[in-house]
Coordinates of C-alpha atoms in Angstrom, one line a residue:
Chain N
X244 CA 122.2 -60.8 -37.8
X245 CA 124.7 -59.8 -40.6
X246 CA 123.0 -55.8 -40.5
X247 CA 123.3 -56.3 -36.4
X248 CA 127.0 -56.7 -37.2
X249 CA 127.2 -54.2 -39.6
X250 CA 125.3 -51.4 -38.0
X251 CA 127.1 -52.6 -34.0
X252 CA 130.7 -53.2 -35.2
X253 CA 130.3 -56.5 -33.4
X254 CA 131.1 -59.6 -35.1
X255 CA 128.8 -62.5 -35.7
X256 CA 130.7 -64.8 -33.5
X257 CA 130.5 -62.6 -30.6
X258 CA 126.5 -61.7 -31.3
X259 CA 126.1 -65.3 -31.3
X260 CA 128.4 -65.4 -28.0
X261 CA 125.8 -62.9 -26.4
X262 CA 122.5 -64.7 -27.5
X263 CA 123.9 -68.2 -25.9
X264 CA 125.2 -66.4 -22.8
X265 CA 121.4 -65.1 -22.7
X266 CA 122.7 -61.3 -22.4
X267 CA 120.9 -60.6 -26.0
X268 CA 117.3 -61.5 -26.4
X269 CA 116.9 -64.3 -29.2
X270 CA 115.3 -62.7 -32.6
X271 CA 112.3 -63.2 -33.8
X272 CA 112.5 -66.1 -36.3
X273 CA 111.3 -65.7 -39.5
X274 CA 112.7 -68.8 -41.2
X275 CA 114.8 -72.0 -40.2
X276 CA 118.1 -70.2 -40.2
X277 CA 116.7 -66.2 -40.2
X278 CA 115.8 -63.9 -37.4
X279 CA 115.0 -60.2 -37.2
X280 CA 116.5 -57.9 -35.1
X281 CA 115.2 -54.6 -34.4
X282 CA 116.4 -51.3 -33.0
X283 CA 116.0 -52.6 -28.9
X284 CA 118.9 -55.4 -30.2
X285 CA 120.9 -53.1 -31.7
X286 CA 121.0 -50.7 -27.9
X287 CA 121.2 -53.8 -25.8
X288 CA 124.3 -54.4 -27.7
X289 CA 125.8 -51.3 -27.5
X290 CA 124.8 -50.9 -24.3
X291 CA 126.7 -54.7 -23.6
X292 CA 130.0 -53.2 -25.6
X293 CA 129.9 -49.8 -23.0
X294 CA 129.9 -52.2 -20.1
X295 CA 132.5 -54.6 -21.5
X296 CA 134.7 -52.2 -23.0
X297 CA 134.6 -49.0 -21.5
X298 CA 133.6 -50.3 -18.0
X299 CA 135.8 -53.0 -18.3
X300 CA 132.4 -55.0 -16.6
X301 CA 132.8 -59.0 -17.5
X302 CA 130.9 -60.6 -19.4
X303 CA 129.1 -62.0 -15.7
X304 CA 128.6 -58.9 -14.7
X305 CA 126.8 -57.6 -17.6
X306 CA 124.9 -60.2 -17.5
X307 CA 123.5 -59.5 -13.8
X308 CA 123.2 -55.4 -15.5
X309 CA 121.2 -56.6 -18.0
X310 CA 119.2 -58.9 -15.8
X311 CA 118.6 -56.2 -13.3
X312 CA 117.1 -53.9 -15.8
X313 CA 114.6 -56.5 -16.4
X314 CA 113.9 -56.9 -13.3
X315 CA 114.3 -53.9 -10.9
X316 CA 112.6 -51.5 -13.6
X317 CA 110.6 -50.1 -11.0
X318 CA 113.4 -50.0 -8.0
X319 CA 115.9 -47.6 -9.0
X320 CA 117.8 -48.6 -5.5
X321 CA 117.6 -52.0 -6.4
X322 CA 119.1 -51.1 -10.0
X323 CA 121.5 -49.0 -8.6
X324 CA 123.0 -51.8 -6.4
X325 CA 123.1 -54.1 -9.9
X326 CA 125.1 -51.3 -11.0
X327 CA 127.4 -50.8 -8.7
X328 CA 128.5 -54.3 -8.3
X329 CA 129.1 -54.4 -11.8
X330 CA 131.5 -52.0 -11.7
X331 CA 133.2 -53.7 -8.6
X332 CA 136.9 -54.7 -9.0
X333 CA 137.6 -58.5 -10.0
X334 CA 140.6 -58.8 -7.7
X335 CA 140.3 -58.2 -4.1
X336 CA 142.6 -58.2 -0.9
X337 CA 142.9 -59.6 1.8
X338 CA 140.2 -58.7 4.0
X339 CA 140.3 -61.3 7.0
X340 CA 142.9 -59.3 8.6
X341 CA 142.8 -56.9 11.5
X342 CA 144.2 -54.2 9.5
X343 CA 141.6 -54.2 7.5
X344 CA 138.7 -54.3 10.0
X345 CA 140.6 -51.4 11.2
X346 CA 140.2 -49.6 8.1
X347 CA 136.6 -50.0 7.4
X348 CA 135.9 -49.3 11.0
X349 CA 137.5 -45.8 10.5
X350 CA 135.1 -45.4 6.9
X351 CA 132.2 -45.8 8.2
X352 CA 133.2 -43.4 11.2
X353 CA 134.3 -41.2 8.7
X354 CA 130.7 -41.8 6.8
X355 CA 128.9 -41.0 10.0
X356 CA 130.9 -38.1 10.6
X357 CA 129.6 -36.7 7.4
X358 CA 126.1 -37.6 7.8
X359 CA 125.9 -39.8 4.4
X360 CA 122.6 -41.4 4.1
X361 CA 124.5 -45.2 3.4
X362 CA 123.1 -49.0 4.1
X363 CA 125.4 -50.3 6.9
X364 CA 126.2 -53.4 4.8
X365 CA 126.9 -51.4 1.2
X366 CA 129.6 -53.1 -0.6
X367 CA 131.1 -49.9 -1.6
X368 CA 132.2 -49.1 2.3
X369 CA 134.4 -52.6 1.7
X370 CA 135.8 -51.0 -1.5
X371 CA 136.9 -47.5 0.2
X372 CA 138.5 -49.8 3.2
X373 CA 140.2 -51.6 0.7
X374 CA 142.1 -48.5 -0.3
X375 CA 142.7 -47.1 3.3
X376 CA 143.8 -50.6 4.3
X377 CA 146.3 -50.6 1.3
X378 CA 147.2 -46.8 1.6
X379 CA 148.1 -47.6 5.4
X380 CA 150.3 -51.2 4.8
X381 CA 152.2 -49.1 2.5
X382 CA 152.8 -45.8 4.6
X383 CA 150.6 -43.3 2.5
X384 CA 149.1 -40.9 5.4
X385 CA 147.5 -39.0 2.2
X386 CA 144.7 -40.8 1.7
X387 CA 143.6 -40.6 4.9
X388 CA 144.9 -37.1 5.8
X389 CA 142.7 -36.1 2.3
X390 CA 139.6 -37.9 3.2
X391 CA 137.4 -34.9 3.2
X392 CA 138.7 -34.0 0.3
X393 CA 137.9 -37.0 -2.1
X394 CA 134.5 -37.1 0.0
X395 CA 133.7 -34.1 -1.2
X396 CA 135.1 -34.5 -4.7
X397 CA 133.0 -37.7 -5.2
X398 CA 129.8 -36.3 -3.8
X399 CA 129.6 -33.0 -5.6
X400 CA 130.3 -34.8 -9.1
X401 CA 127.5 -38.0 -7.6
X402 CA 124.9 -34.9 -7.0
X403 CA 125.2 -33.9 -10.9
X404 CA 124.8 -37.5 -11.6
X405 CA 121.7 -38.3 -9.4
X406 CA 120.1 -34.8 -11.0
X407 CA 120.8 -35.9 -14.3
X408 CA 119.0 -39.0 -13.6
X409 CA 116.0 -37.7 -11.5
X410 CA 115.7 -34.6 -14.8
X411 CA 115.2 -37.7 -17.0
X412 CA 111.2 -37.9 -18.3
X413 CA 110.4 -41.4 -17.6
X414 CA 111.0 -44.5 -15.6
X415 CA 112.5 -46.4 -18.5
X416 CA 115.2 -43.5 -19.3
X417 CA 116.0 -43.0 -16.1
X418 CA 117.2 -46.5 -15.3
X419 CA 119.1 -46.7 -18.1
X420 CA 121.5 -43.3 -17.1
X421 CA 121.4 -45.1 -13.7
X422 CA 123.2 -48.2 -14.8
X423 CA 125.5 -46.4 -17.9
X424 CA 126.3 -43.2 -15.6
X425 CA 127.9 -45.5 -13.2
X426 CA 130.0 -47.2 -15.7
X427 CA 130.7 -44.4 -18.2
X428 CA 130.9 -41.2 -15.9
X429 CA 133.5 -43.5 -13.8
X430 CA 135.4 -43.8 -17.1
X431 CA 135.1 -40.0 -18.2
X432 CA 135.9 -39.6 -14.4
X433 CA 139.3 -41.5 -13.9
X434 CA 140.6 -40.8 -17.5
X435 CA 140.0 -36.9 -16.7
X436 CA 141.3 -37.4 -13.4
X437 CA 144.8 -38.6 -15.3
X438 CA 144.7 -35.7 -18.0
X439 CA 144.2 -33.2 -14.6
X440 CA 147.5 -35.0 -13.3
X441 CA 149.5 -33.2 -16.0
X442 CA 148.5 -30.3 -16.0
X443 CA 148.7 -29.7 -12.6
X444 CA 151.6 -31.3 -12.3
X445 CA 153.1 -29.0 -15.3
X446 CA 151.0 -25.9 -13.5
X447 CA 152.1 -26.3 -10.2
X448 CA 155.8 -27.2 -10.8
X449 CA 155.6 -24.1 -12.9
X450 CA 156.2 -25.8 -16.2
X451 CA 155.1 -25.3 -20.3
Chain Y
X247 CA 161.3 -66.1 2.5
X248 CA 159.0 -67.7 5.3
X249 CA 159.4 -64.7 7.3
X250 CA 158.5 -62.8 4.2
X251 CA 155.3 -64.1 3.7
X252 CA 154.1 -63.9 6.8
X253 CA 154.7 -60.8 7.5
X254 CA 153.3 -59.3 4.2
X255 CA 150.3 -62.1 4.0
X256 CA 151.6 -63.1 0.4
X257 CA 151.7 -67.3 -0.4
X258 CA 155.4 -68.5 -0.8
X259 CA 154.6 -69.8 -4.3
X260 CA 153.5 -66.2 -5.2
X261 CA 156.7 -64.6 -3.8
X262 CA 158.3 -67.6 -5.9
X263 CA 156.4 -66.1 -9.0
X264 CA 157.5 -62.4 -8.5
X265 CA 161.0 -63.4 -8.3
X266 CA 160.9 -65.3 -11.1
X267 CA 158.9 -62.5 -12.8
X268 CA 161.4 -60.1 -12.1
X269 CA 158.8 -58.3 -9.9
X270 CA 161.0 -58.5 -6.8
X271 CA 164.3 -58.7 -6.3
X272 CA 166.2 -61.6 -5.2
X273 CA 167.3 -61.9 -1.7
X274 CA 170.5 -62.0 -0.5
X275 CA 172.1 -65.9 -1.0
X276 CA 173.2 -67.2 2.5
X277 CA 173.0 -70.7 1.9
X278 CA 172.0 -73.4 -0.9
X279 CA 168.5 -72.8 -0.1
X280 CA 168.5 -69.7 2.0
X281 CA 168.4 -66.4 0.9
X282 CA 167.7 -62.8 3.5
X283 CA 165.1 -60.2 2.2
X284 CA 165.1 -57.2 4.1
X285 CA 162.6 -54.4 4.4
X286 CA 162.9 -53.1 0.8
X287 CA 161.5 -56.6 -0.1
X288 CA 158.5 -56.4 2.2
X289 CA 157.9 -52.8 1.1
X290 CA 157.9 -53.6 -2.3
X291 CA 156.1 -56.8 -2.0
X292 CA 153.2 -54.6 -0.6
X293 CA 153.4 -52.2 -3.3
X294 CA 152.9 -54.9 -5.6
X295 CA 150.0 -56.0 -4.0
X296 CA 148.2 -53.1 -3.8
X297 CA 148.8 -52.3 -7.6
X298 CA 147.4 -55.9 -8.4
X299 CA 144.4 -56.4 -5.6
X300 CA 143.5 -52.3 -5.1
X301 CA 144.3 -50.7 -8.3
X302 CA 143.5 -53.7 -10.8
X303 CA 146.4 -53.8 -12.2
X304 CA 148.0 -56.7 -14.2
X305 CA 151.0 -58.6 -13.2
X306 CA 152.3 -57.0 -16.8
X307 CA 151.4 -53.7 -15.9
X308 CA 153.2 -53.9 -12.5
X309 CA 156.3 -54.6 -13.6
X310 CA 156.1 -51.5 -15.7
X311 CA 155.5 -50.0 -12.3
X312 CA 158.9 -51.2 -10.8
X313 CA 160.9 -50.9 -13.8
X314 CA 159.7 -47.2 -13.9
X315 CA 160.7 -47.0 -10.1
X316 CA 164.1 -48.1 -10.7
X317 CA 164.4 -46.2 -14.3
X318 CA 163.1 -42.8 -14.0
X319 CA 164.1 -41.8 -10.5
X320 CA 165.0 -38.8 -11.5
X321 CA 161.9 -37.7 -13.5
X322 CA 158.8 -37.5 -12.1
X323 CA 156.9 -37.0 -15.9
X324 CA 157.9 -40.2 -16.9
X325 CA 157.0 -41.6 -13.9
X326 CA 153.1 -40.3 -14.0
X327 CA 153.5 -41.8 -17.3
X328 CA 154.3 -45.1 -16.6
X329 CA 152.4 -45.2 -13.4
X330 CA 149.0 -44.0 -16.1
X331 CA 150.2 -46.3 -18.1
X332 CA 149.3 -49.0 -15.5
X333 CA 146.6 -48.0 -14.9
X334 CA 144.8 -48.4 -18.1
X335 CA 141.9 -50.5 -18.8
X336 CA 142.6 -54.1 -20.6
X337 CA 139.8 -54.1 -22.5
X338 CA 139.8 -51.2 -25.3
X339 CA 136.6 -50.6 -27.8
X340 CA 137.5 -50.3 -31.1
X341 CA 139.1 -46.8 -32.0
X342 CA 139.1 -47.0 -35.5
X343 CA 135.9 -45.7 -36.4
X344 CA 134.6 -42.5 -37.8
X345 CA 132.5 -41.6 -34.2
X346 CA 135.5 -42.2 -32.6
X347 CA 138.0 -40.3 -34.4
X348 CA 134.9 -37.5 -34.2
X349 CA 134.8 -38.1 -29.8
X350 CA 138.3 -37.4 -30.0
X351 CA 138.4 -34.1 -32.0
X352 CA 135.6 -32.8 -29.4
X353 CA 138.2 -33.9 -26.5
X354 CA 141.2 -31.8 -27.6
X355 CA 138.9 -29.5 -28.4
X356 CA 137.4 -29.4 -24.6
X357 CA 140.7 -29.5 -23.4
X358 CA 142.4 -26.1 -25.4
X359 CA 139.1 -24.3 -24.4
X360 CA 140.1 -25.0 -20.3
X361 CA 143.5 -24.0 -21.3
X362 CA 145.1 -27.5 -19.7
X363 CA 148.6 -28.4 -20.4
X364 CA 148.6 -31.2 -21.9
X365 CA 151.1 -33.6 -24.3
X366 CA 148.9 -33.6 -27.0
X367 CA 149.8 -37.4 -27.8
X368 CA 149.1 -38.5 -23.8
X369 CA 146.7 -42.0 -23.9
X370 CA 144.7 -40.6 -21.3
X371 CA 143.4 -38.2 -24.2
X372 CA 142.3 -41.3 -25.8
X373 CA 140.8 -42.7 -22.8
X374 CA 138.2 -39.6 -22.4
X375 CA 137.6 -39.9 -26.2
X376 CA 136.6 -43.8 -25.4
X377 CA 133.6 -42.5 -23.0
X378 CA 132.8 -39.9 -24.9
X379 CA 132.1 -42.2 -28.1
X380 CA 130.5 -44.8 -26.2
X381 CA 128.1 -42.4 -24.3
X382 CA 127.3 -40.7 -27.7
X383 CA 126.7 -44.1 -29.5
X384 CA 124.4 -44.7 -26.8
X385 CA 122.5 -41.6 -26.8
X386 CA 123.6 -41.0 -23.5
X387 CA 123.7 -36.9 -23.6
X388 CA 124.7 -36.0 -19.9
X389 CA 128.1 -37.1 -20.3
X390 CA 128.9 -34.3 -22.6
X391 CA 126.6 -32.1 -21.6
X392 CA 128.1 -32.3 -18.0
X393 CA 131.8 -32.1 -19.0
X394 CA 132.4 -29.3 -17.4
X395 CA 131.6 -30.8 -14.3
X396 CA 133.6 -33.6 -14.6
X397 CA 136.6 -31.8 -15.9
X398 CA 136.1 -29.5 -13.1
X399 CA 136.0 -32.2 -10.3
X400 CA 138.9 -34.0 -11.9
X401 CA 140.8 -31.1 -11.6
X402 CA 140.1 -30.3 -8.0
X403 CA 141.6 -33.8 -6.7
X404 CA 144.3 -33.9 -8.9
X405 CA 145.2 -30.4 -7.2
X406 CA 145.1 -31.7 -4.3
X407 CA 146.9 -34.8 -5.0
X408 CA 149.9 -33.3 -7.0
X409 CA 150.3 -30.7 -4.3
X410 CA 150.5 -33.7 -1.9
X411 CA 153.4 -35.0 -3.9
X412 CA 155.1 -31.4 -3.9
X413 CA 154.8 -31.6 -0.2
X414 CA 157.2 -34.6 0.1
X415 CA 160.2 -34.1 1.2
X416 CA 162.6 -36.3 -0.8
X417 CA 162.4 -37.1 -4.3
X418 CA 162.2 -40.8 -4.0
X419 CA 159.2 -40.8 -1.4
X420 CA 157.3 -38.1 -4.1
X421 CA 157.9 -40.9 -6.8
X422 CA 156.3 -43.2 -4.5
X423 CA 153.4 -41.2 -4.0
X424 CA 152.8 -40.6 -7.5
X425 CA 152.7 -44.3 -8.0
X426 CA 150.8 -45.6 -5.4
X427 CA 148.6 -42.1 -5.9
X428 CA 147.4 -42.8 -9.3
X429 CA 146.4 -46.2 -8.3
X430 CA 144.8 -45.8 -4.7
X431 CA 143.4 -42.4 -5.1
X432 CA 141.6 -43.5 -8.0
X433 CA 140.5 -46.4 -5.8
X434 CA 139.6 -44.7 -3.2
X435 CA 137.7 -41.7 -5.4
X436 CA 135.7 -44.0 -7.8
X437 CA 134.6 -46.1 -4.7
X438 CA 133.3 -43.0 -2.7
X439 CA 131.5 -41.8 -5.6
X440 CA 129.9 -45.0 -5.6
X441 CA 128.4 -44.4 -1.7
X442 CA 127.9 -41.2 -2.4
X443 CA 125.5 -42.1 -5.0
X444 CA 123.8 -43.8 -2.4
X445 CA 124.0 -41.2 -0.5
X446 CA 122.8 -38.1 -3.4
X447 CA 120.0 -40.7 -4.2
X448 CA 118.4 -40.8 -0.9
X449 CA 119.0 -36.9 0.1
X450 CA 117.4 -35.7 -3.8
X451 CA 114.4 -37.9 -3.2
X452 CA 113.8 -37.0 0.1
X453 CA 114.3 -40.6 1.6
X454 CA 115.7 -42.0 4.9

């Protein structure tokens, strides 16, 4: 466990934390208070510190990732859902309201309008209502008026992603970008998405 | 402050904890226990809970928000600032490393060779170096490999989202939009990409 540590940069307490929590398969134990790790411990880790840290996942949630690659090995739709609930936002509004009916009625108009390929009862459609909902309580007509445009945004960057996945080799592989493409590219994503701010901002209002 | 809450669906005690937080406000004092809030207060009572329930954002993190609101009026770089700065994740992996110092080098790098203006201290530099390392330490090539696709798609929202701003006519309803824009649009985007993952997946394997 101390060379997990070492080689990880996680701490013993939290590798401990992990094995209780039943997100890190126990070691093989070699002695009363000696295990071995090997290389699959070390990757589950890091893949649990790219969830927790990056992803900002909980600790909950990467428990129901990891579970789900166990499980759904041979479902990548299955894995996929795992995924994307993982990634889902802790807090939520309000969505008992009529406002807010209102505003996933108008997604998944929108959504049939563009002829996505979508389960009726994905999560995700709750998510994008949540921000129309918000973006209309507050006055902001962009989000809406730009619809098309996100849309498109998020499905041409989604069609590298799925190619990425579907040029992996094998089943295993494949899964894996599945669940750390959501969670990462969403990071590389949003934190580019803030770095383009500037310099469109400084580009547009003509600055240095 | 019972009028207040109904209207904008937020508990008295949490209106109670805003004021006391310095979130909102007080009202106007029209009696020993009576106090008027207009529609400022509503407005901004909203905007609060759309950075908290939509964008994720921590009561800490708000406040920033609405100090920045009432601060830098007049200048709409330090306002993108704070308004990144809100957006943030909590939960940071450790940057202190060799691979990481290494993820960032590659990121400035990425960024002179697109020619982006760009404060070359700005966090969100950091926060592209965060995926970067965490992809690499996971062996997870696509991220880097795809870059440019990312970059690229990053770049045509926040076009269209800075131009948006541009297009208001007032400089207090354009500070509001950059606000509420950083938070919602990335709401809005990251949640699309999520359907149309769904969407990509079913189209590239030829399903229903």
């Amino acid at each position: 466990m101390g060379e997990l540590s070492r080689r990880s940069g996680v701490p013993i307490p939290t590798i401990k934390f992990y094995l209780r929590e039943g997100l890190l398969p126990p070691g093989v134990a070699t002695a009363a208070n000696q295990a071995d790790y090997d290389e699959e411990h070390l990757r589950r880790l890091r893949l649990i510190r790219a969830l927790i840290d990056v992803g900002g996942v909980t600790v909950a949630g990467a428990r129901e990732v990891v579970a789900a690659l166990g499980t759904h090995a041979d479902d990548p739709l299955d894995l996929l859902g795992a995924a994307q609930t993982a990634v889902e936002p802790r807090h939520r509004p309000d969505r008992d309201t009529p406002q807010w009916r209102a505003a996933r009625e108008r997604v998944t108009a929108l959504i049939a309008d563009r002829r996505w390929l979508i389960h009726p009862d994905s999560p995700a459609i709750d998510l994008v209502a949540d921000a129309l909902a918000a973006a209309d309580s507050l006055g902001v007509d962009e989000l809406l008026d730009k619809f098309g445009e996100y849309a498109d945004t998020a499905d041409r960057i989604a069609a590298v992603e799925v190619r990425a996945v579907l040029d992996r080799p094998d089943p295993a592989s494949r899964m894996e970008l599945v669940v750390l493409g959501t969670v990462l590219g969403e990071a590389l994503l949003t934190s580019l998405r803030l770095l383009a701010h500037q310099h469109e901002s400084a580009r547009q209002l003509g600055g240095g």
